[in-house]
Short mmCIF file of C-alpha atoms in Angstrom, two decimals:
data_model
loop_
_atom_site.label_atom_id
_atom_site.label_comp_id
_atom_site.label_asym_id
_atom_site.label_seq_id
_atom_site.Cartn_x
_atom_site.Cartn_y
_atom_site.Cartn_z
CA SER K 1 0.00 0.00 0.00
CA GLN K 2 1.10 3.59 -0.50
CA GLN K 3 3.01 5.11 2.38
CA GLY K 4 1.82 8.65 1.90
CA GLU K 5 -1.50 10.26 1.24
CA GLU K 6 -1.54 13.71 -0.28
CA ASP K 7 -4.12 16.38 0.01
CA PRO K 8 -5.62 17.88 -2.02
CA GLN K 9 -5.61 15.51 -4.99
CA ALA K 10 -5.92 18.50 -7.30
CA LEU K 11 -5.43 22.23 -6.83
CA SER K 12 -6.11 25.08 -9.23
CA ILE K 13 -4.87 28.59 -8.49
CA GLN K 14 -4.07 31.85 -10.25
CA GLU K 15 -0.56 32.96 -11.06
CA GLY K 16 0.94 34.87 -8.15
CA GLU K 17 -1.01 32.99 -5.50
CA ASN K 18 0.53 30.57 -3.04
CA ALA K 19 -0.04 26.81 -3.29
CA THR K 20 -0.02 24.50 -0.29
CA MET K 21 0.06 20.73 -0.52
CA ASN K 22 -0.05 18.32 2.39
CA CYS K 23 1.32 14.84 2.89
CA SER K 24 0.55 12.34 5.64
CA TYR K 25 2.43 9.12 6.23
CA LYS K 26 2.12 6.09 8.48
CA THR K 27 5.45 4.87 9.83
CA SER K 28 8.64 6.40 11.20
CA ILE K 29 10.95 7.98 8.67
CA ASN K 30 14.55 9.06 8.22
CA ASN K 31 13.71 11.89 5.88
CA LEU K 32 10.94 13.15 3.63
CA GLN K 33 11.36 14.45 0.11
CA TRP K 34 9.24 16.29 -2.41
CA TYR K 35 9.39 15.61 -6.13
CA ARG K 36 7.80 17.28 -9.11
CA GLN K 37 6.54 15.58 -12.27
CA ASN K 38 5.67 17.51 -15.39
CA SER K 39 3.19 15.84 -17.72
CA GLY K 40 4.82 12.99 -19.62
CA ARG K 41 8.14 13.39 -17.85
CA GLY K 42 10.12 11.78 -15.05
CA LEU K 43 10.19 12.98 -11.46
CA VAL K 44 12.57 15.71 -10.38
CA HIS K 45 13.79 16.07 -6.80
CA LEU K 46 12.87 19.40 -5.21
CA ILE K 47 13.78 19.35 -1.54
CA LEU K 48 14.64 17.01 1.34
CA ILE K 49 13.85 17.51 5.01
CA ARG K 50 15.38 15.33 7.70
CA SER K 51 13.35 13.81 10.50
CA ASN K 52 15.04 16.12 13.04
CA GLU K 53 14.19 19.26 11.05
CA ARG K 54 10.92 21.17 11.25
CA GLU K 55 11.19 23.58 8.35
CA LYS K 56 13.30 24.05 5.27
CA HIS K 57 13.41 26.62 2.49
CA SER K 58 14.66 26.51 -1.08
CA GLY K 59 13.89 29.48 -3.31
CA ARG K 60 10.09 29.78 -3.50
CA LEU K 61 9.62 26.43 -1.75
CA ARG K 62 8.98 26.00 1.95
CA VAL K 63 8.61 22.55 3.50
CA THR K 64 7.49 21.78 7.02
CA LEU K 65 7.61 18.46 8.84
CA ASP K 66 5.69 17.44 11.95
CA THR K 67 6.84 13.97 12.96
CA SER K 68 4.38 13.84 15.88
CA LYS K 69 1.51 14.16 13.41
CA LYS K 70 3.34 12.27 10.67
CA SER K 71 2.67 15.03 8.20
CA SER K 72 4.48 17.45 5.92
CA SER K 73 3.46 20.40 3.80
CA LEU K 74 4.93 21.98 0.70
CA LEU K 75 4.29 25.67 0.10
CA ILE K 76 5.06 27.23 -3.27
CA THR K 77 4.97 31.02 -3.03
CA ALA K 78 4.20 33.44 -5.87
CA SER K 79 3.25 30.59 -8.20
CA ARG K 80 3.91 30.72 -11.94
CA ALA K 81 2.24 28.95 -14.84
CA ALA K 82 5.44 26.92 -15.19
CA ASP K 83 4.80 25.42 -11.73
CA THR K 84 1.91 23.43 -13.22
CA ALA K 85 2.81 19.79 -12.50
CA SER K 86 2.13 16.89 -10.15
CA TYR K 87 3.88 17.05 -6.80
CA PHE K 88 4.73 13.93 -4.81
CA CYS K 89 6.01 13.47 -1.30
CA ALA K 90 8.27 10.51 -0.66
CA THR K 91 9.28 9.07 2.66
CA VAL K 92 12.56 7.32 3.32
CA GLY K 93 12.96 4.76 6.03
CA GLY K 94 13.62 1.14 6.88
CA ALA K 95 16.82 -0.86 6.52
CA THR K 96 17.19 -0.18 2.80
CA ASN K 97 16.20 3.51 2.90
CA LYS K 98 13.84 2.97 0.02
CA LEU K 99 11.62 5.80 -1.17
CA ILE K 100 7.89 5.29 -0.87
CA PHE K 101 5.85 7.82 -2.79
CA GLY K 102 2.57 9.44 -1.88
CA THR K 103 -0.45 9.69 -4.12
CA GLY K 104 0.45 13.10 -5.56
CA THR K 105 -1.21 16.50 -5.93
CA LEU K 106 -1.94 17.84 -9.38
CA LEU K 107 -1.31 21.59 -9.35
CA ALA K 108 -2.65 23.80 -12.14
CA VAL K 109 -1.53 27.43 -12.15
CA GLN K 110 -3.70 29.58 -14.39
CA PRO K 111 -1.93 32.49 -16.14
CA ASP C 1 23.89 14.51 -21.77
CA THR C 2 20.94 12.64 -20.31
CA ALA C 3 21.76 11.47 -16.78
CA VAL C 4 19.33 8.52 -16.69
CA SER C 5 18.18 7.29 -20.07
CA GLN C 6 15.56 4.65 -20.80
CA THR C 7 14.67 2.92 -24.03
CA PRO C 8 12.22 2.59 -25.56
CA LYS C 9 10.11 5.61 -24.60
CA TYR C 10 6.97 3.97 -25.96
CA LEU C 11 6.19 0.29 -26.32
CA VAL C 12 2.95 -1.15 -27.69
CA THR C 13 2.62 -4.91 -27.74
CA GLN C 14 0.17 -7.79 -27.64
CA MET C 15 -0.76 -9.84 -24.58
CA GLY C 16 1.49 -12.83 -24.11
CA ASN C 17 4.56 -11.24 -25.68
CA ASP C 18 7.92 -10.78 -23.95
CA LYS C 19 9.54 -7.34 -23.88
CA SER C 20 12.50 -5.54 -22.34
CA ILE C 21 13.16 -2.00 -21.21
CA LYS C 22 16.72 -0.79 -20.88
CA CYS C 23 18.15 1.82 -18.53
CA GLU C 24 21.54 3.44 -18.31
CA GLN C 25 22.89 6.13 -15.98
CA ASN C 26 26.05 8.18 -16.40
CA LEU C 27 26.03 9.73 -12.94
CA GLY C 28 28.38 7.22 -11.35
CA HIS C 29 25.65 6.17 -8.91
CA ASP C 30 25.83 2.83 -7.14
CA THR C 31 22.10 2.16 -6.85
CA MET C 32 19.43 1.80 -9.51
CA TYR C 33 15.68 1.27 -9.29
CA TRP C 34 12.60 0.37 -11.27
CA TYR C 35 9.31 2.05 -10.37
CA LYS C 36 5.90 1.46 -11.92
CA GLN C 37 3.41 4.32 -12.31
CA ASP C 38 -0.16 3.27 -13.04
CA SER C 39 -2.96 5.19 -14.71
CA LYS C 40 -3.85 6.90 -11.40
CA LYS C 41 -0.25 8.15 -11.08
CA PHE C 42 0.53 5.83 -8.14
CA LEU C 43 4.27 5.17 -8.07
CA LYS C 44 5.33 1.82 -6.69
CA ILE C 45 8.87 0.57 -6.26
CA MET C 46 9.58 -2.74 -7.94
CA PHE C 47 13.30 -3.48 -7.67
CA SER C 48 16.53 -1.91 -6.53
CA TYR C 49 20.11 -2.92 -7.24
CA ASN C 50 23.23 -1.71 -5.46
CA ASN C 51 26.48 -2.42 -7.31
CA LYS C 52 24.78 -5.17 -9.32
CA GLU C 53 23.32 -6.80 -6.20
CA LEU C 54 19.55 -7.02 -5.75
CA ILE C 55 18.61 -5.25 -2.50
CA ILE C 56 14.90 -4.54 -2.92
CA ASN C 57 12.47 -6.94 -4.50
CA GLU C 58 8.87 -5.95 -3.84
CA THR C 59 5.94 -8.23 -4.41
CA VAL C 60 6.25 -8.35 -8.15
CA PRO C 61 5.13 -11.28 -10.36
CA ASN C 62 7.91 -13.64 -11.44
CA ARG C 63 7.23 -12.56 -15.01
CA PHE C 64 9.28 -9.46 -14.21
CA SER C 65 13.02 -10.06 -14.10
CA PRO C 66 15.55 -7.29 -13.61
CA LYS C 67 19.13 -7.66 -14.77
CA SER C 68 22.08 -5.47 -13.90
CA PRO C 69 25.16 -6.29 -16.01
CA ASP C 70 27.09 -3.47 -14.32
CA LYS C 71 26.26 -0.67 -11.93
CA ALA C 72 25.49 1.75 -14.75
CA HIS C 73 22.81 -0.44 -16.33
CA LEU C 74 19.58 -1.95 -15.08
CA ASN C 75 17.28 -3.66 -17.54
CA LEU C 76 13.75 -4.95 -16.99
CA HIS C 77 12.48 -7.98 -18.83
CA ILE C 78 8.79 -8.87 -18.75
CA ASN C 79 7.50 -12.26 -19.88
CA SER C 80 3.98 -13.16 -20.94
CA LEU C 81 2.69 -9.61 -20.84
CA GLU C 82 -0.78 -9.02 -19.41
CA LEU C 83 -3.23 -6.13 -19.81
CA GLY C 84 -2.53 -5.04 -16.21
CA ASP C 85 1.12 -4.51 -17.02
CA SER C 86 0.19 -1.40 -18.99
CA ALA C 87 1.83 1.49 -17.14
CA VAL C 88 4.74 3.87 -17.26
CA TYR C 89 7.96 2.30 -15.97
CA PHE C 90 10.55 4.62 -14.51
CA CYS C 91 14.18 3.87 -13.96
CA ALA C 92 16.04 5.87 -11.33
CA SER C 93 19.45 5.99 -9.74
CA SER C 94 21.01 7.32 -6.56
CA PRO C 95 24.29 7.26 -4.70
CA THR C 96 24.50 4.45 -2.16
CA PRO C 97 21.81 5.33 0.39
CA GLY C 98 23.23 7.36 3.23
CA GLN C 99 23.96 5.59 6.44
CA GLY C 100 22.66 6.56 9.83
CA VAL C 101 19.38 7.93 11.05
CA PHE C 102 18.87 10.49 8.33
CA GLY C 103 19.84 8.23 5.41
CA ALA C 104 19.68 10.74 2.60
CA ASN C 105 18.64 8.95 -0.57
CA VAL C 106 17.86 11.31 -3.45
CA LEU C 107 16.78 9.76 -6.74
CA THR C 108 17.38 10.92 -10.29
CA PHE C 109 14.69 9.61 -12.63
CA GLY C 110 14.62 8.75 -16.28
CA ALA C 111 11.88 10.09 -18.55
CA GLY C 112 9.86 6.86 -18.35
CA SER C 113 8.85 4.09 -20.72
CA ARG C 114 5.14 3.89 -21.48
CA LEU C 115 4.10 0.27 -21.99
CA THR C 116 0.73 -0.45 -23.56
CA VAL C 117 -0.45 -4.06 -23.70
CA LEU C 118 -3.32 -4.74 -26.12
#
């Protein structure tokens, strides 16, 4: 079964607005990552947050992690049409540190 | 230069056939993976190899057999294709997963191979 559940499944906003996506997971993790997938393309790594970190920034991206609630959020500020893509969280844990992906959020940014 | 390249990009075949998908990475990574993405975009890990050794083998039918001739290549062979095998198959690579509690393991993905079984 999937490790992570993402919310919302789909999100449509206007250019310039902020987009927030949430991810919940079930078991303990070593780190959590966010990936982006443009239509018809492979996934691209965006940002990684360790289990002992609570917040991390990278450009227009802000990620939070609450291990007590087993949840994370990805905030994209000042969105652009080019941000239109699917966004996946992925948790890393276990002996082999394998990545388990969430269900994804489809973000559409209207110009 | 493409970091992780997969061939073919598209594959259309009949039920019962056998097909292969090839993957090569030029990043010098030690670990390679196959993921399957279904029509609902769910991504599920299938296999992982570290330096040609199988380290992850999820519950995948025996019809799927990965082969890693060297650490830069990981191929996927599928026998007796079924309708349910239709999906996009992604190859990925990473450095050897980090040790310790925080075990950083960042993947670089190929562009995917879309398999359609008729």
